[in-house]
XYZ file of C-alpha atoms in Angstrom:
583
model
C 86.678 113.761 119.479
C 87.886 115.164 116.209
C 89.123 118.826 116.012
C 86.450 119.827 113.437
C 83.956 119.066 115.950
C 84.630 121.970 118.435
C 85.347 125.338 118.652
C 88.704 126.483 117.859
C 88.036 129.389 120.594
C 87.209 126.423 122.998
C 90.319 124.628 122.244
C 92.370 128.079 122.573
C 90.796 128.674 126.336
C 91.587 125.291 127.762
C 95.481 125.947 126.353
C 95.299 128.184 129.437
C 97.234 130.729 127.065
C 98.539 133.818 129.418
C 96.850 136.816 129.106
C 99.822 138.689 128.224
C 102.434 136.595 125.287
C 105.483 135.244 126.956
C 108.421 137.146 125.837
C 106.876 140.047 123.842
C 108.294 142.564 126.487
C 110.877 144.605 125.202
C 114.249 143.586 126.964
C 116.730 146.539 127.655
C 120.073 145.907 125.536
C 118.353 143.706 122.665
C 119.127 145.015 119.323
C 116.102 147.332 117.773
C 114.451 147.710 114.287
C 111.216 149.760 113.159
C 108.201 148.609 111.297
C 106.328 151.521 109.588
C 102.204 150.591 108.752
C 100.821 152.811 106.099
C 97.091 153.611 105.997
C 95.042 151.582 103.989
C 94.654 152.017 100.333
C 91.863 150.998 98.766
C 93.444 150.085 95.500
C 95.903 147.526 97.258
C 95.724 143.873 96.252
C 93.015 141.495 97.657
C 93.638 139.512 100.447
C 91.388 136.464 100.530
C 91.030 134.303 103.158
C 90.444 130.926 100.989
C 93.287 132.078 98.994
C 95.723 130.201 100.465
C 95.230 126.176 99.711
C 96.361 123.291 98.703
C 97.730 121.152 95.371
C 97.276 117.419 94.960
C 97.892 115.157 92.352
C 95.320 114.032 90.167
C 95.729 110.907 90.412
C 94.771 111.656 94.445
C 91.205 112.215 92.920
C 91.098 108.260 93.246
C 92.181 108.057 97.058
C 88.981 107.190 98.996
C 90.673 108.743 101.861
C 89.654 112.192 100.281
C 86.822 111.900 101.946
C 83.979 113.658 104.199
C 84.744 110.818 106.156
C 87.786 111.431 106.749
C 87.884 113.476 110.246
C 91.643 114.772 109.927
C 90.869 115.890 106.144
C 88.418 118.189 107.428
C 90.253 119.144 110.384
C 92.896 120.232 108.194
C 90.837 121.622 105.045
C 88.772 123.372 108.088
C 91.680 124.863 109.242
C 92.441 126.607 105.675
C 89.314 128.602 105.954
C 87.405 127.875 102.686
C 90.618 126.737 100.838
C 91.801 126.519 96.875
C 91.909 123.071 96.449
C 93.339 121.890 93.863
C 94.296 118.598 91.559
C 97.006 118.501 88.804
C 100.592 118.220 88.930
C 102.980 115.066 86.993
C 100.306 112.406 87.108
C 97.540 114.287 84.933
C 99.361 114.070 81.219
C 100.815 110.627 82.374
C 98.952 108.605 84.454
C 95.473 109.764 84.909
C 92.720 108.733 83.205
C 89.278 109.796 83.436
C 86.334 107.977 81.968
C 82.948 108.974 82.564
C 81.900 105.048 80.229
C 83.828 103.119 82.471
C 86.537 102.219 80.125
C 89.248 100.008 81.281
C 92.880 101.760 81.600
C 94.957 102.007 78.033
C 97.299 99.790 77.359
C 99.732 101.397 75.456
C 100.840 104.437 77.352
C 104.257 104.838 78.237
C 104.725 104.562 81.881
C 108.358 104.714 84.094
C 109.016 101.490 85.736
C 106.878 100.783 88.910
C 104.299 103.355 87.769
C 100.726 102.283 86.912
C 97.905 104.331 85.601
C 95.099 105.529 88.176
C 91.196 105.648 86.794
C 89.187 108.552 87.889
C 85.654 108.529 87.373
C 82.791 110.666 88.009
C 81.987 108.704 91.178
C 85.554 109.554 92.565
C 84.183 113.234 91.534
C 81.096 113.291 93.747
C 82.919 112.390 96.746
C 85.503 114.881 96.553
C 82.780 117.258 95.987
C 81.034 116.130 99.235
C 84.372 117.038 101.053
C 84.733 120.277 99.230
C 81.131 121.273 100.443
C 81.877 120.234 104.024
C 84.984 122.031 103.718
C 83.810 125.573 101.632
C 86.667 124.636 99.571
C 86.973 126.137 95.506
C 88.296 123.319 93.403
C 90.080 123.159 90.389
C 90.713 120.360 88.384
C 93.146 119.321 85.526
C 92.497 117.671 82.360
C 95.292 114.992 80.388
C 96.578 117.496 77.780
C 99.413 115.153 76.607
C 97.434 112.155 75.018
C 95.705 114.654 72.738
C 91.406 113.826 73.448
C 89.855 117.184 73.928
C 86.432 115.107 73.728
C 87.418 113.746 76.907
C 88.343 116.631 79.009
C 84.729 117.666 77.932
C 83.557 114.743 79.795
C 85.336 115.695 82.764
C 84.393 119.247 82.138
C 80.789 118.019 82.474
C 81.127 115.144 85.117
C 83.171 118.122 86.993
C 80.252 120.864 86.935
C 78.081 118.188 87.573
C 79.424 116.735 90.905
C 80.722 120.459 92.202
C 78.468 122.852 90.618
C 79.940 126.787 91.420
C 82.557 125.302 93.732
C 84.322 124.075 90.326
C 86.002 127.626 89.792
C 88.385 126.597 86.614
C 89.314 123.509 84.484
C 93.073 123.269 84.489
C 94.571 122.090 80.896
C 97.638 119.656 81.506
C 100.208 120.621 83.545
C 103.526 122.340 83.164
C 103.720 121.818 79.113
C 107.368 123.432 78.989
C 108.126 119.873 80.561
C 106.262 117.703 77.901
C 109.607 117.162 76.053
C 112.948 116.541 78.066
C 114.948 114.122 75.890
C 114.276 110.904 74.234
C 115.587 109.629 77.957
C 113.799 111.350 80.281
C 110.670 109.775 82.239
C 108.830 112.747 81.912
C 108.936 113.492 77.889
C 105.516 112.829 76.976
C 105.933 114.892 73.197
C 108.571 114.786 70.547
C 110.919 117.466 69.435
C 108.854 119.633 67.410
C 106.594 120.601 70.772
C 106.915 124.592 71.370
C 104.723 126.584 73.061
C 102.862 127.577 69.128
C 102.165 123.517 68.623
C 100.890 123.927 72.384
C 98.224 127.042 71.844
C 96.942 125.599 69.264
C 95.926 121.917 71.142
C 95.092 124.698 74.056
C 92.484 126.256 71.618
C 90.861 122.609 70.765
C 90.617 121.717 74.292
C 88.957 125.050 75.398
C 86.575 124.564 72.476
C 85.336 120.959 73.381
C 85.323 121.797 77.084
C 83.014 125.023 76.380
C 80.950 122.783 74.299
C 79.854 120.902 77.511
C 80.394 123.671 80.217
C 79.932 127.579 78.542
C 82.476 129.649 80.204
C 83.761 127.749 82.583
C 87.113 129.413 83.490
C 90.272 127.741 81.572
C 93.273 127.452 83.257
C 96.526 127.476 81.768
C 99.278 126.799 81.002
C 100.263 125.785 84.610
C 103.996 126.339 83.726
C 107.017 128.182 84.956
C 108.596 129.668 81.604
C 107.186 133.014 80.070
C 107.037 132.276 76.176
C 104.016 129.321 77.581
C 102.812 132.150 79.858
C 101.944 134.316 76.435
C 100.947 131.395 74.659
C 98.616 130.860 76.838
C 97.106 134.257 77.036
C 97.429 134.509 73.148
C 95.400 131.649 72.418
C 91.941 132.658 70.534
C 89.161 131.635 72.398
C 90.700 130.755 75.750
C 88.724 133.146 77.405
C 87.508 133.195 80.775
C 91.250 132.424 81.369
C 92.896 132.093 84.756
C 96.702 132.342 84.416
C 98.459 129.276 86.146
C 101.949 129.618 86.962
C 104.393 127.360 89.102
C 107.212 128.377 91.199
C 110.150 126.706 93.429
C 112.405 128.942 93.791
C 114.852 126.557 95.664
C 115.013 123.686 92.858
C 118.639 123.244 92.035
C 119.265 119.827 93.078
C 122.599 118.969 91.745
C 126.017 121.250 91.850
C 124.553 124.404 89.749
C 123.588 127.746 90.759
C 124.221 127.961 94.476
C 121.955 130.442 95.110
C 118.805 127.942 94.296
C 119.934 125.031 95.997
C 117.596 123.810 99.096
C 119.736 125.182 101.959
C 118.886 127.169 104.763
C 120.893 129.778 104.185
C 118.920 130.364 100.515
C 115.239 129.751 102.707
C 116.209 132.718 104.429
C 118.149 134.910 102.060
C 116.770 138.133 100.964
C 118.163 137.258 97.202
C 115.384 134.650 97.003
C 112.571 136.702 98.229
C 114.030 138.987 95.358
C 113.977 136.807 92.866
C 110.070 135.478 94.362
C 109.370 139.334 93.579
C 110.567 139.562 90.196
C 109.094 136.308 88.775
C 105.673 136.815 90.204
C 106.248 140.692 88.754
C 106.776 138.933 85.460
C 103.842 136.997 85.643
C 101.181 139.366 87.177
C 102.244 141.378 83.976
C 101.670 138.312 81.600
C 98.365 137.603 83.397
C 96.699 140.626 81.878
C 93.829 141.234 84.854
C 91.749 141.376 84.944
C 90.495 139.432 82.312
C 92.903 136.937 83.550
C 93.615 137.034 87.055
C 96.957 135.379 88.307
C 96.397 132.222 89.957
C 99.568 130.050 91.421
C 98.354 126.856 91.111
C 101.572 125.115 92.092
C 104.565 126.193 94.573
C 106.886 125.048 97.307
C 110.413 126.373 97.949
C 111.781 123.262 96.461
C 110.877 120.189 94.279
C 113.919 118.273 95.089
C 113.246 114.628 95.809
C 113.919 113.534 99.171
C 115.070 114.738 101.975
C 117.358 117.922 102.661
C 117.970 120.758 105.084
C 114.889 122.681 104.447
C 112.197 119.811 104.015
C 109.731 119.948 107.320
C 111.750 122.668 109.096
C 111.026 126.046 110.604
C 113.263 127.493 107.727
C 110.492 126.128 105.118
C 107.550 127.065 107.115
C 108.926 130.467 107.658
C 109.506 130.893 104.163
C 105.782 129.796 103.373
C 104.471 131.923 105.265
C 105.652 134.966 104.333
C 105.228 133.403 100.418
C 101.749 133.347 100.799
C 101.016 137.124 101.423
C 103.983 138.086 99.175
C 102.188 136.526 96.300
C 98.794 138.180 97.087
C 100.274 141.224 97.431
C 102.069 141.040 93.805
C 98.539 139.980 92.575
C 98.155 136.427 92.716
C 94.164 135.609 93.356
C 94.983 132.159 94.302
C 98.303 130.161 95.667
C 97.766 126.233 96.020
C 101.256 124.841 97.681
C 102.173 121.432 96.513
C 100.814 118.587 98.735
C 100.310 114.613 99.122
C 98.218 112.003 100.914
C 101.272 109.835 100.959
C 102.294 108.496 104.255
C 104.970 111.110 106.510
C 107.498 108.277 105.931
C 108.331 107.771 102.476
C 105.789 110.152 101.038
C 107.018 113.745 99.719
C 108.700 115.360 102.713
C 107.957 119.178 101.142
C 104.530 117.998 101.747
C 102.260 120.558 104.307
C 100.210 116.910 105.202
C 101.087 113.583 105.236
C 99.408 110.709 106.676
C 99.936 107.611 108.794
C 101.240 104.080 107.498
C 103.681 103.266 104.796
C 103.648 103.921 101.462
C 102.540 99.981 100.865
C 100.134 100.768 102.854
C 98.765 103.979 103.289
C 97.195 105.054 106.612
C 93.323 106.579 107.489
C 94.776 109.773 109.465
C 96.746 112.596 108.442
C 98.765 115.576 110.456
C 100.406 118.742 109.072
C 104.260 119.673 109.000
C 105.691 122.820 109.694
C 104.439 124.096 106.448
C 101.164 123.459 107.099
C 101.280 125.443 110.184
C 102.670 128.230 108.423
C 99.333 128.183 105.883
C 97.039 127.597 108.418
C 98.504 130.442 110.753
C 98.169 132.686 107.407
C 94.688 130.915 106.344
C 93.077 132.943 110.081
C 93.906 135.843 108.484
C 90.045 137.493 107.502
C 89.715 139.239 104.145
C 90.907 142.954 103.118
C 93.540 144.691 101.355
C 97.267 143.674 101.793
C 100.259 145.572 101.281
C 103.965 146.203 102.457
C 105.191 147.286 105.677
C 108.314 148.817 105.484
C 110.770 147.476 107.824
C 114.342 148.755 108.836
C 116.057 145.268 108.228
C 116.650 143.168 105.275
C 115.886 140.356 107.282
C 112.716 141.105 108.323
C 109.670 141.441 106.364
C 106.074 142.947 106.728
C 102.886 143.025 104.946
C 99.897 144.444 106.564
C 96.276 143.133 105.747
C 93.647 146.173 106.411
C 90.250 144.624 107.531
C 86.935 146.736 106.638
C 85.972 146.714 110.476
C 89.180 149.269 110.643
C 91.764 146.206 112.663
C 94.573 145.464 110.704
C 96.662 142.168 110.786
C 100.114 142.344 110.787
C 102.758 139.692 109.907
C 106.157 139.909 110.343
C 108.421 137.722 109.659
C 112.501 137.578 110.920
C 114.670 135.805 108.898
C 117.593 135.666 110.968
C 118.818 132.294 112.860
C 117.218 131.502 115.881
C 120.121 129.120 116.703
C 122.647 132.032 116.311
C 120.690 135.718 117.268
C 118.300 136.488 120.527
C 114.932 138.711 120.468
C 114.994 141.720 118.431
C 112.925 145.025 119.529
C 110.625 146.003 117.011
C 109.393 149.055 117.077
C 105.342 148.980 115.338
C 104.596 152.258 113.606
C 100.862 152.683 112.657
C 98.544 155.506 110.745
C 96.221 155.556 113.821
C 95.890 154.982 117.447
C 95.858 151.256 118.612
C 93.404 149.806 121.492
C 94.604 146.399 121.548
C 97.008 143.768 119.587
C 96.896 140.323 120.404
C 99.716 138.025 119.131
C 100.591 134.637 117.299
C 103.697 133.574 116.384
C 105.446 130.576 114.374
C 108.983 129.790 115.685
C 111.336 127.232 117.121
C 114.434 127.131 118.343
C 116.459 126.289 115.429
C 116.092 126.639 112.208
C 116.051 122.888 111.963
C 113.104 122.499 114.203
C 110.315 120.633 112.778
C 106.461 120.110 114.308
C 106.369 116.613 115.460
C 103.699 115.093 113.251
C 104.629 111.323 114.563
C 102.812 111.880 117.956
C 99.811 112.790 116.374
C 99.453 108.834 115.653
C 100.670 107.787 119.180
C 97.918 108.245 121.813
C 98.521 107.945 125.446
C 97.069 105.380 127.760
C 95.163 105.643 131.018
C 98.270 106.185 132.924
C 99.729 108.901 130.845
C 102.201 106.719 128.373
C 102.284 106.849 124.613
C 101.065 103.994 122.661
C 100.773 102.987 119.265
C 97.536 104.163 118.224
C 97.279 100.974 115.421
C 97.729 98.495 118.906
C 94.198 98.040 119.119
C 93.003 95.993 122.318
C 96.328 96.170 124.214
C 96.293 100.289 124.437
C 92.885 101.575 127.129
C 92.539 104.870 126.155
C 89.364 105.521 124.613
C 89.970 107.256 121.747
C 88.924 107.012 118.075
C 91.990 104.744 116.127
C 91.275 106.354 113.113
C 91.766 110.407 114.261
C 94.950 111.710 114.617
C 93.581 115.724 115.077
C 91.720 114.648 118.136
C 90.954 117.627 120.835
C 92.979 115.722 123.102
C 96.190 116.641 120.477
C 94.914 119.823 119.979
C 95.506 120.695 124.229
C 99.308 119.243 124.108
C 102.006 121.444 123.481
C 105.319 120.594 121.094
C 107.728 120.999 123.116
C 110.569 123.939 123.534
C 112.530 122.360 120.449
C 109.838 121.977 118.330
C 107.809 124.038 115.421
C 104.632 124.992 116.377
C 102.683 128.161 116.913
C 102.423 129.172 120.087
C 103.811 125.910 121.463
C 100.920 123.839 119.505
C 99.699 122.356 116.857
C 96.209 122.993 115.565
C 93.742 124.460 116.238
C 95.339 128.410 115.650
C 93.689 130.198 117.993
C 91.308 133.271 117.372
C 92.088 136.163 117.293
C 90.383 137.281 120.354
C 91.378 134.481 122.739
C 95.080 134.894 121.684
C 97.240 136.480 124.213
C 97.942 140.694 124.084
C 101.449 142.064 123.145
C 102.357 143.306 126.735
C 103.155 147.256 126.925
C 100.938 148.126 124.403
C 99.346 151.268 125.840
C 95.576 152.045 124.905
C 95.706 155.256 122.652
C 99.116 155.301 121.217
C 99.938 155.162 117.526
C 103.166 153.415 117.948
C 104.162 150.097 120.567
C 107.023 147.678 120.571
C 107.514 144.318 120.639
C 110.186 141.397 120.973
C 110.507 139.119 118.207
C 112.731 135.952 118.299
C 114.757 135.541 115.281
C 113.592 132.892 113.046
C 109.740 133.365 113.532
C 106.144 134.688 111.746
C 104.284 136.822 113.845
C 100.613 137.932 113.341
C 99.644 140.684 114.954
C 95.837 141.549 115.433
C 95.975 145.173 115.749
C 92.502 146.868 117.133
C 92.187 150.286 116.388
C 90.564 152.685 119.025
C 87.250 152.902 116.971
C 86.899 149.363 115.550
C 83.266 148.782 114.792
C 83.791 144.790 115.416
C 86.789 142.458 115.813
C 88.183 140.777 112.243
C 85.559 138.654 110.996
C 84.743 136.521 107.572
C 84.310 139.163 104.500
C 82.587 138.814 101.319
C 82.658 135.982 99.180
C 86.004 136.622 96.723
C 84.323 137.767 93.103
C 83.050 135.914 90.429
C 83.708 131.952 90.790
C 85.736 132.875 93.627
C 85.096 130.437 96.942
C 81.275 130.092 97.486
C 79.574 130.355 101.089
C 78.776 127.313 103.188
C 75.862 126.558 102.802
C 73.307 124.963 105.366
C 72.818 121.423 105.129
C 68.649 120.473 105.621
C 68.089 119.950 109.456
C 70.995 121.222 110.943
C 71.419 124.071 112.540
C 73.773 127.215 111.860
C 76.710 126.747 114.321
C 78.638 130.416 114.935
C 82.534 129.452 116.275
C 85.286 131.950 116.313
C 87.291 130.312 113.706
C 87.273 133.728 111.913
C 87.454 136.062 114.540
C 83.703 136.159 115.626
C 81.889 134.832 118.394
């Protein structure tokens, strides 16, 4: 049976969790730090639990695997919590093309060797849109600014609100136009020399006019870059308005021999320097971003977009990283953070990738599993709505940010940077502005920094007598199973292993709140308690307050074309789970 299909709570309870979490009793002798909570302020930044989501490639738009069909796919988008989903990236200026009069592909675009041009139409549009409204999922699209046709991204403007209706919250136009012209040599040069950010607002301002033409104010989204002067070219242009602000950020992209500091090494994953430098570009553009007439949306990060392989790709380090990225970014302002992602296979696809599927990239596979990464979102994405803002700690390497709920809990997450291969628990020492009853705990970790969540034995399933077999071997395996679901409920009840990356030794489903195990030695009435952290680890901590009105639960909807409520399908009945914290 499929993940999606049951309770997360139930899944939780057959774990056969302990009541109390192993190893979050203070140990005499470990090394100590404090954590100080603030009360909540109502003017903090937003924290919105569909925030966090993903980034495809347009050219995905075209993979029938994005599908309602598709049982992990909704496991995973589930598992997001009414995610930001959205399409864009490299392929949209160069080898996407929409066509709503089934026109055949052009002919004469310039294309790098072993690259071919992917059709979207508005069929491929209706079936994502089924999957978004299985899913609650906000979706953004991007339309092909390089080849100059504003009449067609009015098309897809239209097909778009068409086939999504309010769960389209913003047309995207291009993506990353500071990259549009990289030398005469360069694969990715799609302009000639005389392209500046001027020659880009004013295409930006014929675009937004032919797309309002079709769809009045539907949000524009731009410019989807990573420089500043395209940042206030975007917000300068006349009539771009409803504007979301796109930026893009990797803050570990130096792939050759430059700039040590922003090469994709541990040691920078974990470094307070980057989560400096994280502060101070969002700062920049949460200035740029003007809200809120333009909120802030990041509709593009990782902490690298270096091809291949390194030290970071599917590791603890990265997930760690993400995790604390995605509250870091809502709590500088950013509405929205999509993290780069691919449906290409787990071998040979994009390894920075929070999902990757089965098969080879020949041949592409029907099931899909999540990385480290996409742990780390997840584990973030069970955080309910409410105000976020910074704990202070008394450790560089460790980081807070405290999300206030309106039932009066509060949800914090703490993250140690330090090397689990190298440093043992630390006692933390929880400071809060009231009285606790009750904190429950979840927690990210592994026992290196190199640990990664094994992904492969989601497509292995075991036989009768216990042994792993090759889920694609048909006849000659007897376990019952479906061949085409990796996220079964059956993976959902095995642990990782010691070595591995998981949270709380599994994969997904994260567990509830309520049915995760209590930080032991918390005593009932006390404003303060203290807990052992392992180095190299995210932590969320459910803290109930002595005169909660209700355990966290789902909030509001986010404003304006923010993610919609589920709605009720004819005929079938409303089914309450826990999956946000209520029974």
């Amino acid at each position: 049976m499929p993940l999606y299909a049951v309770d997360p709570g139930d899944v939780a309870d057959a774990r056969n969790l302990p009541p109390l979490y192993p190893g979050s009793a203070p140990r005499p002798g470990d090394p100590t730090t404090t954590v100080s909570v603030a009360r909540a302020d109502p003017g903090a930044a937003r924290h919105r639990q569909g925030a966090v989501g993903l980034s495809l490639e347009s050219s995905d738009l075209a993979d029938h695997r994005l599908s309602v069909e598709n049982a992990d796919l909704v496991t995973i988008l589930d598992a997001l919590h009414g995610p930001t989903l959205r399409f864009g990236g490299n392929s949209t200026d160069r080898r996407m093309f929409f066509t709503a009069r089934d026109e055949a592909v052009p002919t004469d675009w310039r294309l790098p060797e072993g690259q071919r041009i992917t059709r979207v139409t508005p069929g491929d549009l209706t079936r994502v849109a089924a999957l978004a409204e299985r899913t609650n999922a906000s979706v953004i699209l991007s339309a092909d600014l390089a080849h100059n046709d504003p009449d067609r991204a009015g098309e897809l403007a239209r097909a778009a609100n068409d086939a999504l209706g309010d769960r389209l919250v913003g047309l995207m136009i291009g993506n990353e136009p500071n990259g549009y012209q990289q030398g005469a040599d360069n694969p990715l040069t799609v302009e000639g020399p005389g392209w500046d950010p001027r020659a880009y607002s004013r295409r930006l301002g014929a675009y937004t006019a032919a797309v309002h033409r079709e769809v009045p104010r539907l949000p524009i989204v731009a410019p989807g870059a990573y420089s500043a002067p395209w940042w206030n070219a975007a917000a300068d242009t006349p009539g771009a308005d409803p504007m979301a602000l796109a930026v893009h950020e990797y803050p570990l992209s130096e792939c050759r021999s430059r700039w040590p500091h922003q090469r994709p090494t541990v040691a920078n994953a974990a470094a307070a320097g980057t989560r400096a430098r994280v502060d101070s570009f969002l700062g920049e553009a949460h200035a740029a971003a003007r809200p809120p007439d333009a909120p802030l949306w990041i509709t593009e990060t990782s902490l690298s977009a270096c091809a291949g392989s390194n030290e970071i790709t599917e590791t603890l380090a990265g997930a760690v990283y993400q995790a604390d990225y995605a509250l870091r970014a809502q709590q500088l302002g950013a509405q929205r953070v999509a993290v780069h992602s691919s449906l290409a296979p787990c071998h040979g696809g994009p390894p920075m990738s929070p999902l990757c599927s089965d098969g080879t990239p020949a041949e592409p596979g029907q099931r899909f599993g999540v990385r480290a990464n996409g742990l780390a979102l997840a584990l973030i994405a069970s955080i309910p709505d409410g105000t976020v803002s910074r704990a202070r700690t008394g450790a560089e390497d460790l980081t807070g940010f405290a999300v206030a709920h309106p039932d009066g809990s509060t949800s914090l997450v703490l993250s140690d940077f330090r090397d689990p291969g190298g440093a043992g628990p630390r006692t933390t020492t929880v400071r809060l502005p009231r009285a606790a009853h009750r904190v429950t705990q979840a927690q990210l970790r592994a026992r290196s920094w190199q640990g990664t969540y094994p992904v492969a034995a989601l497509f292995e399933r075991p036989d009768r007598a216990g042994q792993s077999a090759s889920a694609g071997g048909g006849a000659e395996s007897s376990y019952p199973g479906d061949p085409h679901v990796a996220l079964s409920v059956e993976a959902g009840l095995r642990g990782v292993g010691d070595d591995a990356a998981g949270v709380d030794g599994h994969g997904l489903p994260i567990a509830p709140p309520q049915h995760r195990p209590a930080v032991a030695g918390v005593r009932a009435g006390a404003a303060s308690f203290a807990v052992s952290l392992p180095a190299g680890s995210t932590t969320v901590l459910t803290i109930e307050a002595e005169h909660d009105t209700a355990r966290p639960g789902t909030a509001a909807d986010p404003t304006g074309r923010g993610t919609p409520a589920r709605r009720q399908e004819p005929g079938v009945p409303v089914r309450t789970t826990t999956r946000s914290g209520g029974r």
